[in-house]
Amino acid sequence: MTRESMEFDVVIVGAGPAGLSAAIRLAQLNQQHEQSFSICVIEKGAEVGAHILSGCVLEPRALNALLPNWRELDSPIKTAVTEDRFYFLTEKKAFRLPTPKPMQNHGNYLVSLSQVCRWLAQQAEALGVNIFPGFAATQLLTEEGCIVGVGTGDMGVSKEGEKTENYQPGIDLRAKQVLFAEGCRGLLTEQVIKQFNLREKADPQTYGLGIKEVWRVDAGQHQPGNVVHTVGWPLDSKTYGGSFLYHMDNQRVAVGFVTGLDYKNPYLSPFEEMQRLKLHPHFRPIFEGGERIAYGARALNEGGFQSIPKLSFPGGLIVGCGAGFLNVAKIKGTHTAMQSGMFAAEATFSTLQDKQADFDQVMKNSWVTKELKQVKNIRPAFKWGLGFGLCYAALDSYLFRGYAPWTWHHHADHQSLKTAEKSQRIHYPKPDGKITFDRLSSVFLSGTHHQENQPVHLQLHDAALALSVNYLTYASPETRYCPAGVYEILEENGVPRLQINAANCLHCKTCDIKDPKQNIYWASPEGGGGPNYTEL
C-alpha cells in the first residue's frame, strides 16, 4: 500500500485554541472576500479537545474579536468570575495577600478548555473547515528548503516495526501554507525551529508542569465563580510554583498545581506535591465528601517575551503555545494563543493572494507582545527565591510595568538538576484513596489509551545513560517528574533496569523537557492515542 496525498491551500496542525481560531478567521476571510481557499485542521487526539488541558480562566478579549456573538452560539462559557483570592501557604496556615494586578479576573470566565475547543470546532466546521481528528502529524514535507506539508504516521505497525494485518499507511497533506498550532513543545514545531534556526535570537524556553483534577464537591463547599491562587507550601522557597482552585458550575471544582521545571532537587515529585497540597487545612474541607471525576497533566511555556522564537519560515508560521505566548504572570495563554492564530490567518490569507505579509512584525506590534513585554522579568525574578520574586512582581506590576531598563534571561530547564548526593530526599505521605491518590488510578481517570502493540513512542537516544547517568547520578528523576508513572526502575537479580510504560503516557512532554542529558525523545504515537479529556 502506498501513501496517499491530499492537497489543501492551508493545513493547520493542532485543533487547540490557536489552530481553531486561525481556521475560523481564514474561513471568515474566505466569505468576506468571496474566496474558496481550502482549510484543513488535523488533530492527533481521538476527538477535538481530547488532548486539551488548561487552568482555565478565560479572558475573552480575543474571542470577542473572533466571534462577537459568541454568547448567542450556545457556548460552554457560562461561569463568570465573581471573586479573586490570593494566599501564601505555610504547612498549617493560609495568609491572604492582595491579589496581584495581573491575576485579577474581573470580566473573565471559568471554563473547561477541552469543551471550549469542541465548541470552536463546531463553529469552524459550520464555516466549511475540514477537521480530521485522530491524525498525528509525524513528519515535515520539505522541498527546496520550504515546508510544503506534513505527513501523518502509519497505523498498524507492531513493536518490532512490522506491518500487521491492520496496517494503514499515513497520508501526506500538502499545502501552500502550513500553520503549526501543536501547543507546548510540539513535535514538529520543535523540528521547524531547529531546521530554520528560529531561536537564534531568543532565550531557551522554560517550562512548568501543570497537574489538574476536577472534583464534584458538596453543595455547602461550592462557591461558583470563586478563584483562589496560592504560593508557598508545599514547595520550598527556592522552587517556583503554586496552585489554583476554581469553583466552576454544577458543583465542580478544578484544582491544579504548577511546578516550574527548573527545579533543582531530583527527589521532587510534582504529582506528590499536588496530592499533599489537598491535605492543607485550608483545602481539605473542600474535598472531603467529594468525588474526583477527572485528572490530567500538561507542560506549559513560562519563558514569555524573551523566549519567543522567529515565527515565520519558508512555507508557514508558528502560533499559540508552540511559540510560547503564555502570560505567566496572569497564568493565562488562551487569549494570546487565539489572537496569534487570528493574526496568522490574516497573514496567511494575504500570502495566498500573493500579497506581502510579515507575521513577525504584526505580532511584534500587537497587544499580545506588549502584554508579554510588560511582565517579562516576573518569572525570571523567582530564580532568587519566592520572597524576592513576590516583591519584584509587586514592584514591576505597579511601577515598572515592563519598562525596567533591564531584561533577565532564562536557561534550559534540563540543566538545573543537582546530583542526588547533594540533594535532600523528600518523603511523601501514602495516598488515602479519598483525597490523595496514586498515579495509576489518576491515569485511569484521564481516559488514556494507546494500542499496546504499537512501537514505543518514548525513545532513548542512548539506553545506557538511563543507568550510568540518570540512575547513578540523579536517582532516576524520570520516575518522579512523570505524572503518569511511565518510568519505573525495576530490579532483576539485583540489577536495575528502566521500564518504560508508554501506554500510560499523558503526552505532557515533561520527560522531553526535563531529562538531564536530553536523552528521552518523545515521538508521536498512533493518531487517536493518549488521553481523552472531557472536563479539563
XYZ file of C-alpha atoms in Angstrom:
536
model
C 0.000 0.000 0.000
C 1.358 3.418 -0.952
C 0.859 6.683 0.868
C -1.970 8.846 -0.372
C -1.585 12.566 -0.850
C -4.173 15.297 -0.287
C -3.860 18.915 -1.396
C -5.087 21.958 0.533
C -4.342 25.643 0.471
C -3.748 25.680 4.228
C -3.003 22.850 6.645
C -3.206 23.630 10.368
C -1.528 21.155 12.708
C -3.397 21.076 16.018
C -7.042 21.734 16.934
C -6.403 23.778 20.058
C -7.438 27.408 20.659
C -4.780 28.833 18.319
C -5.341 26.393 15.460
C -9.133 26.618 15.575
C -9.055 30.414 15.830
C -6.811 30.512 12.756
C -9.174 28.201 10.887
C -12.255 30.242 11.801
C -10.611 33.522 10.841
C -9.426 32.106 7.497
C -12.923 30.852 6.760
C -14.363 34.262 7.672
C -11.925 35.941 5.263
C -12.944 33.468 2.571
C -16.549 34.567 2.974
C -15.771 38.274 3.172
C -13.609 38.240 0.036
C -15.574 35.570 -1.848
C -12.589 33.235 -1.946
C -12.535 29.462 -1.667
C -9.143 28.660 -0.161
C -9.334 25.151 1.293
C -8.548 24.734 5.009
C -7.635 21.511 6.773
C -7.071 21.059 10.526
C -5.567 17.819 11.788
C -5.595 16.758 15.429
C -3.723 13.841 16.999
C -6.362 13.325 19.696
C -9.206 10.911 19.093
C -11.522 13.922 19.010
C -11.127 17.661 19.223
C -10.438 18.635 22.842
C -9.216 15.192 23.882
C -5.676 16.474 24.499
C -6.592 19.967 25.692
C -5.810 20.862 29.297
C -5.650 24.299 30.864
C -6.447 26.029 34.167
C -8.662 27.616 32.797
C -9.712 31.191 33.445
C -10.622 32.529 30.027
C -10.041 36.173 29.211
C -12.497 36.754 26.329
C -10.611 39.558 24.561
C -9.615 37.518 21.512
C -12.896 35.598 21.460
C -14.829 38.874 21.370
C -12.919 39.827 18.223
C -13.199 36.406 16.587
C -16.871 35.674 17.318
C -18.528 38.855 18.623
C -21.846 36.992 19.005
C -20.376 34.045 20.922
C -22.909 34.419 23.735
C -25.660 33.623 21.217
C -23.940 30.481 19.888
C -24.680 28.101 22.779
C -21.102 28.252 24.022
C -19.907 26.356 27.119
C -18.635 29.654 28.545
C -21.109 30.265 31.368
C -19.452 30.880 34.746
C -18.177 34.414 35.285
C -15.502 35.056 37.898
C -17.052 36.655 40.977
C -14.107 36.844 43.397
C -10.295 36.565 43.427
C -8.308 35.366 46.437
C -4.540 35.005 46.751
C -2.856 33.172 49.647
C 0.601 32.461 50.942
C 0.628 28.985 52.464
C 2.678 27.562 55.288
C 2.250 23.923 56.263
C -0.704 24.691 58.539
C -1.805 28.265 57.775
C -3.088 30.325 54.831
C -2.354 34.066 54.838
C -4.450 36.129 52.455
C -2.482 38.669 50.426
C -3.619 41.365 47.977
C -4.296 39.759 44.599
C -1.535 40.841 42.196
C -2.811 43.074 39.417
C -2.067 40.632 36.556
C -4.043 37.900 38.366
C -7.224 39.916 38.836
C -10.028 38.330 36.835
C -12.930 40.756 36.619
C -14.720 40.078 33.329
C -13.200 36.614 32.857
C -14.838 33.173 32.824
C -14.178 29.747 34.330
C -14.304 27.103 31.595
C -13.233 23.655 30.536
C -10.917 24.421 27.628
C -11.449 20.965 26.147
C -15.173 21.782 25.922
C -14.469 25.236 24.510
C -12.329 23.686 21.768
C -15.086 21.249 20.854
C -17.419 24.209 20.505
C -14.887 26.197 18.443
C -14.536 23.189 16.143
C -18.296 23.281 15.542
C -18.052 26.943 14.556
C -15.162 26.185 12.200
C -16.940 23.273 10.523
C -20.045 25.413 10.038
C -17.825 27.769 8.027
C -16.558 24.951 5.787
C -13.314 23.979 7.551
C -12.204 20.340 7.244
C -11.237 18.929 10.664
C -9.647 15.483 10.903
C -9.188 14.171 14.472
C -7.143 11.043 15.064
C -4.422 12.095 12.607
C -0.988 12.546 14.191
C 1.448 14.624 12.132
C 4.818 12.880 12.391
C 6.993 14.315 9.629
C 7.684 17.506 7.738
C 7.397 17.547 3.964
C 10.195 19.732 2.648
C 11.103 20.714 -0.898
C 13.955 23.050 -1.818
C 14.188 24.377 1.728
C 10.469 25.086 2.028
C 7.834 23.302 4.124
C 5.163 22.049 1.718
C 3.093 19.947 4.088
C 3.132 17.296 6.776
C 2.868 13.535 6.816
C 0.789 11.535 9.254
C 2.065 8.356 10.879
C 1.416 4.834 9.708
C -1.181 2.810 11.611
C -0.974 -0.876 12.441
C 2.798 -1.233 12.865
C 3.971 -3.678 15.543
C 6.537 -3.008 18.273
C 9.048 -4.845 16.099
C 8.372 -2.438 13.245
C 6.493 -4.970 11.143
C 3.251 -4.279 9.287
C 0.252 -6.047 10.809
C -2.968 -7.079 9.102
C -4.455 -3.742 10.227
C -1.679 -1.736 8.590
C -2.657 1.572 7.020
C -0.038 3.905 5.577
C -0.027 7.527 6.631
C -1.215 10.366 4.429
C 0.779 13.269 3.034
C -1.121 16.522 3.498
C 0.346 19.089 1.145
C -0.361 22.804 1.370
C 0.686 26.226 0.152
C 0.962 27.290 3.804
C 1.309 25.198 6.985
C 0.431 26.601 10.399
C 1.846 24.767 13.416
C -0.506 25.042 16.398
C 0.609 21.939 18.296
C 0.776 23.545 21.720
C 3.636 23.468 24.185
C 6.736 21.559 22.980
C 5.044 20.395 19.785
C 6.933 17.628 17.980
C 7.045 19.191 14.503
C 7.168 22.734 15.852
C 10.451 21.948 17.587
C 11.782 20.383 14.368
C 10.861 23.512 12.395
C 12.514 25.757 14.993
C 15.692 23.698 14.753
C 15.650 23.315 10.964
C 15.326 27.053 10.340
C 17.266 28.197 13.430
C 14.280 30.236 14.599
C 15.527 30.510 18.191
C 18.797 32.168 17.187
C 17.867 35.490 18.843
C 15.641 34.119 21.615
C 16.254 32.696 25.073
C 15.757 28.992 25.694
C 12.159 28.232 26.548
C 11.487 27.474 30.210
C 8.541 25.361 31.302
C 6.237 24.363 34.116
C 4.295 21.162 34.655
C 0.622 21.693 35.342
C -1.298 18.868 37.051
C -5.045 19.232 37.340
C -8.002 17.439 38.863
C -11.719 18.185 38.658
C -13.905 17.320 41.641
C -17.621 17.307 42.262
C -17.944 18.687 45.791
C -20.691 19.034 48.371
C -23.047 21.941 47.738
C -22.012 23.577 51.006
C -18.408 23.817 49.809
C -19.220 25.181 46.358
C -18.846 28.889 45.574
C -19.453 29.352 41.812
C -17.128 31.921 40.265
C -14.651 31.929 43.145
C -10.977 31.908 42.093
C -8.147 31.034 44.501
C -4.414 31.086 43.815
C -1.636 30.177 46.250
C 2.134 30.235 46.540
C 4.421 28.793 49.188
C 3.872 25.390 50.784
C 4.244 22.558 49.814
C 7.177 23.786 47.675
C 10.329 25.176 49.261
C 11.159 28.843 48.825
C 13.641 28.213 46.003
C 11.260 26.227 43.787
C 8.885 28.127 41.521
C 5.255 27.080 41.500
C 1.824 27.434 43.006
C -1.746 26.216 42.967
C -5.152 27.229 41.697
C -8.666 26.369 42.815
C -11.550 27.363 40.537
C -15.211 26.930 41.512
C -16.974 26.115 38.243
C -20.633 25.248 37.609
C -22.555 22.092 38.591
C -20.741 21.751 41.939
C -17.439 21.223 40.103
C -14.126 22.475 41.449
C -10.915 22.445 39.422
C -7.740 22.154 41.487
C -4.309 22.356 39.941
C -0.663 22.638 40.807
C 2.120 24.065 38.647
C 5.783 23.274 39.310
C 8.499 25.156 37.446
C 10.616 22.584 35.612
C 13.783 24.435 36.510
C 13.558 22.866 39.982
C 16.832 21.546 41.400
C 16.062 18.597 43.678
C 15.853 15.312 41.704
C 13.784 13.787 44.529
C 10.952 16.275 43.968
C 7.733 14.809 42.536
C 5.288 17.391 41.126
C 2.473 14.833 41.319
C 3.096 14.132 45.011
C 3.389 17.844 45.778
C -0.041 18.340 44.257
C -1.505 15.479 46.282
C -0.259 16.796 49.603
C -1.499 20.299 48.745
C -5.033 18.921 49.052
C -4.303 17.891 52.648
C -3.684 21.505 53.709
C -6.245 22.618 56.340
C -7.388 25.419 54.024
C -8.197 22.994 51.181
C -9.061 19.664 52.738
C -12.637 20.539 53.794
C -13.478 21.368 50.174
C -12.675 17.829 49.022
C -13.996 15.822 51.970
C -17.128 14.012 50.870
C -16.489 14.961 47.244
C -15.668 12.851 44.190
C -12.677 13.214 41.900
C -14.008 12.993 38.316
C -11.080 13.970 36.077
C -7.286 14.068 36.029
C -4.651 15.287 33.589
C -1.267 16.928 33.182
C 0.472 19.115 30.620
C 3.681 21.087 30.323
C 3.292 24.826 29.768
C 5.569 27.541 28.451
C 6.809 30.056 31.013
C 9.529 31.881 29.079
C 7.304 34.662 27.770
C 8.700 37.626 25.858
C 12.376 36.596 25.956
C 11.733 33.088 24.640
C 9.531 33.754 21.610
C 11.325 32.452 18.502
C 11.019 33.789 14.991
C 7.509 32.799 13.972
C 7.708 32.614 10.185
C 9.670 30.243 7.966
C 9.513 29.268 4.293
C 6.101 27.700 3.877
C 4.351 28.619 7.108
C 4.010 30.032 10.608
C 4.096 29.005 14.279
C 1.210 30.079 16.518
C -0.097 29.646 20.052
C 1.721 27.913 22.863
C 4.110 26.279 20.407
C 5.565 29.764 20.091
C 5.284 30.482 23.817
C 2.623 33.177 24.159
C 1.515 32.229 27.672
C 1.453 35.154 30.104
C 2.894 33.512 33.211
C 2.069 36.472 35.473
C -1.601 36.200 34.505
C -1.441 32.393 34.398
C -3.267 32.633 31.072
C -2.397 31.817 27.495
C -5.659 31.018 25.737
C -6.450 34.617 24.804
C -2.956 35.253 23.429
C -2.903 31.911 21.602
C -6.235 32.666 19.941
C -5.120 36.126 18.895
C -1.881 34.783 17.411
C -3.950 32.315 15.382
C -6.178 35.107 14.107
C -3.227 37.281 13.088
C -1.613 34.250 11.436
C -4.795 33.636 9.469
C -4.783 37.197 8.159
C -1.107 36.970 7.196
C -1.698 33.597 5.533
C -4.685 34.908 3.603
C -2.539 37.755 2.255
C 0.175 35.288 1.250
C -2.354 33.153 -0.616
C -3.381 36.273 -2.519
C 0.265 36.895 -3.448
C 0.434 39.925 -1.186
C 3.249 40.669 1.239
C 2.644 39.658 4.845
C 5.080 39.985 7.751
C 3.599 37.924 10.583
C 6.598 38.504 12.856
C 6.177 42.260 12.554
C 2.420 42.031 13.075
C 2.960 40.079 16.289
C 5.741 42.406 17.410
C 3.378 45.390 17.099
C 0.390 43.618 18.660
C -1.154 43.834 22.098
C -0.015 40.236 22.639
C 3.663 41.163 22.597
C 3.024 44.351 24.570
C 1.266 42.303 27.259
C 4.118 39.792 27.467
C 6.763 42.515 27.489
C 5.097 44.187 30.460
C 5.716 41.085 32.599
C 8.993 39.932 31.031
C 11.013 39.990 34.272
C 8.464 38.492 36.668
C 9.147 34.800 36.009
C 12.978 35.076 35.952
C 12.876 37.117 39.193
C 11.887 33.951 41.062
C 15.288 32.372 40.438
C 16.373 34.382 43.507
C 13.658 32.771 45.629
C 9.984 33.188 46.430
C 10.380 36.256 48.645
C 12.376 38.219 46.076
C 10.079 37.072 43.278
C 6.897 38.225 45.042
C 8.406 41.591 45.981
C 9.718 42.184 42.490
C 6.404 41.120 40.903
C 4.552 43.702 43.005
C 7.108 46.407 42.172
C 7.098 45.564 38.486
C 3.307 45.417 38.194
C 2.690 48.798 39.774
C 5.866 50.770 38.957
C 7.961 49.461 36.059
C 5.095 47.827 34.112
C 7.595 46.133 31.849
C 9.678 49.231 31.170
C 12.516 48.433 33.556
C 15.862 49.125 31.800
C 16.968 45.506 32.215
C 15.877 42.128 30.926
C 16.580 38.967 32.889
C 17.087 35.809 30.912
C 16.176 32.122 31.018
C 18.157 28.903 30.909
C 17.232 25.432 29.729
C 15.378 23.521 32.444
C 17.273 20.250 31.983
C 20.477 21.960 33.169
C 19.142 22.808 36.629
C 19.137 19.459 38.488
C 21.611 18.897 41.291
C 23.080 15.454 41.818
C 21.299 13.095 44.182
C 24.149 13.106 46.708
C 23.866 16.894 47.033
C 20.074 16.810 47.398
C 17.704 16.051 50.249
C 15.234 13.192 49.938
C 11.566 14.145 50.170
C 9.205 11.793 51.984
C 5.633 11.968 50.718
C 2.583 10.581 52.562
C 0.918 7.467 51.188
C -2.339 8.147 49.314
C -5.520 7.630 51.282
C -7.749 6.904 48.269
C -10.203 9.588 49.356
C -8.440 12.913 48.936
C -4.998 11.806 47.735
C -4.353 9.148 45.109
C -1.626 7.247 43.292
C -0.607 7.882 39.705
C -2.105 4.751 38.158
C -5.620 5.420 39.450
C -5.190 9.002 38.269
C -4.196 7.929 34.757
C -7.341 5.777 34.640
C -9.444 8.936 35.146
C -7.700 10.611 32.198
C -9.153 8.104 29.740
C -5.664 7.430 28.370
C -5.428 4.660 25.794
C -2.734 3.504 23.373
C -2.699 0.429 21.184
C -0.450 -1.907 23.181
C 1.310 -3.415 20.161
C 2.457 -0.178 18.529
C 6.111 0.901 18.665
C 7.109 2.601 21.918
C 6.886 6.354 21.312
C 9.165 7.259 24.240
C 12.636 6.535 22.975
C 16.141 6.775 24.441
C 18.929 8.134 22.257
C 21.392 6.116 24.369
C 19.840 3.383 26.543
C 22.973 3.127 28.695
C 22.537 6.675 30.047
C 19.342 5.662 31.860
C 21.516 3.842 34.403
C 25.013 5.321 34.063
C 23.773 8.910 34.468
C 20.112 9.153 35.459
C 20.158 6.292 37.987
C 23.634 6.658 39.461
C 23.942 10.445 39.421
C 20.370 11.752 39.718
C 18.484 8.832 41.345
C 16.288 8.395 38.236
C 14.301 11.664 38.352
C 12.096 10.483 35.460
C 10.380 8.114 37.907
C 9.215 11.173 39.869
C 8.675 14.017 37.398
C 6.431 11.932 35.119
C 2.812 12.447 36.303
C 1.666 9.158 34.771
C 4.054 6.506 36.118
C 5.554 5.889 32.674
C 9.085 5.350 34.004
C 9.993 2.722 36.602
C 13.257 1.287 37.903
C 12.891 -2.461 38.326
C 15.459 -4.886 39.681
C 16.130 -8.346 38.280
C 18.560 -10.399 40.356
C 19.750 -7.201 41.998
C 20.424 -5.470 38.654
C 18.396 -2.311 37.985
C 16.770 -1.584 34.652
C 14.489 1.134 33.318
C 10.953 0.063 32.451
C 9.020 2.390 30.094
C 5.227 2.018 30.390
C 4.431 4.020 27.270
C 0.736 3.092 27.346
C 0.329 5.359 30.418
C 1.645 8.469 28.648
C -0.461 11.645 29.024
C 1.501 13.436 26.267
C 2.533 16.100 28.789
C 6.077 16.320 27.291
C 7.778 16.698 30.697
C 10.295 13.917 30.025
C 11.240 15.502 26.715
C 11.964 18.733 28.601
C 13.473 17.732 31.950
C 15.744 14.749 31.223
C 19.200 15.953 32.371
C 21.017 14.649 29.272
C 18.117 15.260 26.866
C 18.232 11.535 26.261
C 14.460 10.976 26.074
C 12.806 11.641 22.724
C 9.020 11.959 22.577
C 7.839 10.668 19.204
C 4.186 10.871 18.256
C 2.271 7.616 18.836
C -0.520 6.465 16.552
C -3.229 9.032 15.962
C -6.144 8.814 18.363
C -3.994 7.594 21.249
C -3.316 9.353 24.528
C -5.711 10.963 27.000
C -9.361 11.693 26.349
C -10.119 14.801 28.365
C -13.722 15.925 28.587
C -13.798 18.018 31.793
C -10.354 19.640 31.648
